[in-house]
């Protein structure tokens, strides 16, 4: 089952004051499932994981409602405040919807790089484990040490690093990125998405992405790497078809079934109705 393990959908009217700004004209508009459907068909993609973009439970509710009537959306990664006192109860409520497969805090631009290492997250993390949910880590390289602390503290929580932790490819790379990713890859409960890297590459394009993609495949191995488009953000740097084609060329054919579908089914439990 070929799976796009990371994409978004949004109505720009719901995003007043939030990213993307109007000057990013390529993505400052509505993106619906009708826009995505022909890209999935052309790429031979059978299912998707729809990922949150706002710190708003209303968006999560809307994504779950869409998934209930759109069979191509096999799972949803939503949002709730994981540090709220009632987080375990909220997670239990959200998890009653079988389409909810994970949760994601918006860490990448958080002012506190150590937010994820706070022990106060333990009740929420335990609730995610109890309800079979994965944790998506939207982080930048400077937050990887804190994420490692979190991963060690919660060994039974399935953690997926989004976009290879966004190394600064266009600036020539982030010192220490590979070493920090290696430490995470040594934890058996951590996976990594082969996604979002083209946007970080700037004018370097797909060839600039290659060493980072190869590092991710080398560190995490073919059983713990998931392909995702990061569409429509991808439109800032390339095309859906082009990114998919490039990644299929990077990943050895023997591992295509795993990286382009099987691993997403496994980590997000997409076969659990």
PDB file of N, CA and C in Angstrom, residues 10-22 28-30 53-56:
ATOM      1  N   UNK A  10      -5.573  22.801   3.893  1.00  0.00           N
ATOM      2  CA  UNK A  10      -6.012  23.954   4.676  1.00  0.00           C
ATOM      3  C   UNK A  10      -6.885  24.900   3.866  1.00  0.00           C
ATOM      4  N   UNK A  11      -7.658  25.694   4.606  1.00  0.00           N
ATOM      5  CA  UNK A  11      -8.398  26.826   4.049  1.00  0.00           C
ATOM      6  C   UNK A  11      -7.700  28.080   4.529  1.00  0.00           C
ATOM      7  N   UNK A  12      -7.321  28.933   3.609  1.00  0.00           N
ATOM      8  CA  UNK A  12      -6.545  30.116   3.983  1.00  0.00           C
ATOM      9  C   UNK A  12      -7.364  31.044   4.876  1.00  0.00           C
ATOM     10  N   UNK A  13      -8.682  30.991   4.784  1.00  0.00           N
ATOM     11  CA  UNK A  13      -9.519  31.836   5.633  1.00  0.00           C
ATOM     12  C   UNK A  13      -9.409  31.463   7.106  1.00  0.00           C
ATOM     13  N   UNK A  14      -9.009  30.227   7.376  1.00  0.00           N
ATOM     14  CA  UNK A  14      -8.851  29.770   8.767  1.00  0.00           C
ATOM     15  C   UNK A  14      -7.491  30.139   9.344  1.00  0.00           C
ATOM     16  N   UNK A  15      -6.632  30.745   8.529  1.00  0.00           N
ATOM     17  CA  UNK A  15      -5.242  30.908   8.921  1.00  0.00           C
ATOM     18  C   UNK A  15      -4.825  32.369   9.088  1.00  0.00           C
ATOM     19  N   UNK A  16      -5.778  33.257   9.319  1.00  0.00           N
ATOM     20  CA  UNK A  16      -5.451  34.670   9.504  1.00  0.00           C
ATOM     21  C   UNK A  16      -4.474  34.828  10.667  1.00  0.00           C
ATOM     22  N   UNK A  17      -3.344  35.448  10.379  1.00  0.00           N
ATOM     23  CA  UNK A  17      -2.323  35.645  11.387  1.00  0.00           C
ATOM     24  C   UNK A  17      -1.361  34.485  11.542  1.00  0.00           C
ATOM     25  N   UNK A  18      -1.582  33.416  10.797  1.00  0.00           N
ATOM     26  CA  UNK A  18      -0.722  32.243  10.850  1.00  0.00           C
ATOM     27  C   UNK A  18      -0.023  32.049   9.515  1.00  0.00           C
ATOM     28  N   UNK A  19       1.028  31.233   9.545  1.00  0.00           N
ATOM     29  CA  UNK A  19       1.756  30.864   8.336  1.00  0.00           C
ATOM     30  C   UNK A  19       0.838  30.047   7.427  1.00  0.00           C
ATOM     31  N   UNK A  20       0.913  30.240   6.100  1.00  0.00           N
ATOM     32  CA  UNK A  20       1.874  31.013   5.324  1.00  0.00           C
ATOM     33  C   UNK A  20       1.423  32.464   5.142  1.00  0.00           C
ATOM     34  N   UNK A  21       2.392  33.383   5.053  1.00  0.00           N
ATOM     35  CA  UNK A  21       2.063  34.786   4.813  1.00  0.00           C
ATOM     36  C   UNK A  21       1.686  35.006   3.348  1.00  0.00           C
ATOM     37  N   UNK A  22       1.028  36.109   3.046  1.00  0.00           N
ATOM     38  CA  UNK A  22       0.604  36.380   1.672  1.00  0.00           C
ATOM     39  C   UNK A  22       1.742  36.423   0.666  1.00  0.00           C
ATOM     40  N   UNK A  28      -0.306  30.394  -0.561  1.00  0.00           N
ATOM     41  CA  UNK A  28      -1.254  31.232   0.187  1.00  0.00           C
ATOM     42  C   UNK A  28      -2.623  31.161  -0.485  1.00  0.00           C
ATOM     43  N   UNK A  29      -3.216  29.982  -0.398  1.00  0.00           N
ATOM     44  CA  UNK A  29      -4.546  29.727  -0.952  1.00  0.00           C
ATOM     45  C   UNK A  29      -5.084  28.447  -0.327  1.00  0.00           C
ATOM     46  N   UNK A  30      -6.307  28.100  -0.677  1.00  0.00           N
ATOM     47  CA  UNK A  30      -6.882  26.862  -0.178  1.00  0.00           C
ATOM     48  C   UNK A  30      -6.212  25.663  -0.841  1.00  0.00           C
ATOM     49  N   UNK A  53      -1.479  21.584  11.241  1.00  0.00           N
ATOM     50  CA  UNK A  53      -0.648  22.764  10.988  1.00  0.00           C
ATOM     51  C   UNK A  53      -0.939  23.897  11.960  1.00  0.00           C
ATOM     52  N   UNK A  54      -1.967  23.737  12.815  1.00  0.00           N
ATOM     53  CA  UNK A  54      -2.344  24.778  13.758  1.00  0.00           C
ATOM     54  C   UNK A  54      -2.429  24.199  15.164  1.00  0.00           C
ATOM     55  N   UNK A  55      -2.105  25.021  16.155  1.00  0.00           N
ATOM     56  CA  UNK A  55      -2.289  24.618  17.552  1.00  0.00           C
ATOM     57  C   UNK A  55      -3.739  24.886  17.924  1.00  0.00           C
ATOM     58  N   UNK A  56      -4.616  24.033  17.417  1.00  0.00           N
ATOM     59  CA  UNK A  56      -6.048  24.283  17.517  1.00  0.00           C
ATOM     60  C   UNK A  56      -6.764  22.938  17.396  1.00  0.00           C
TER      61      UNK A  56
END
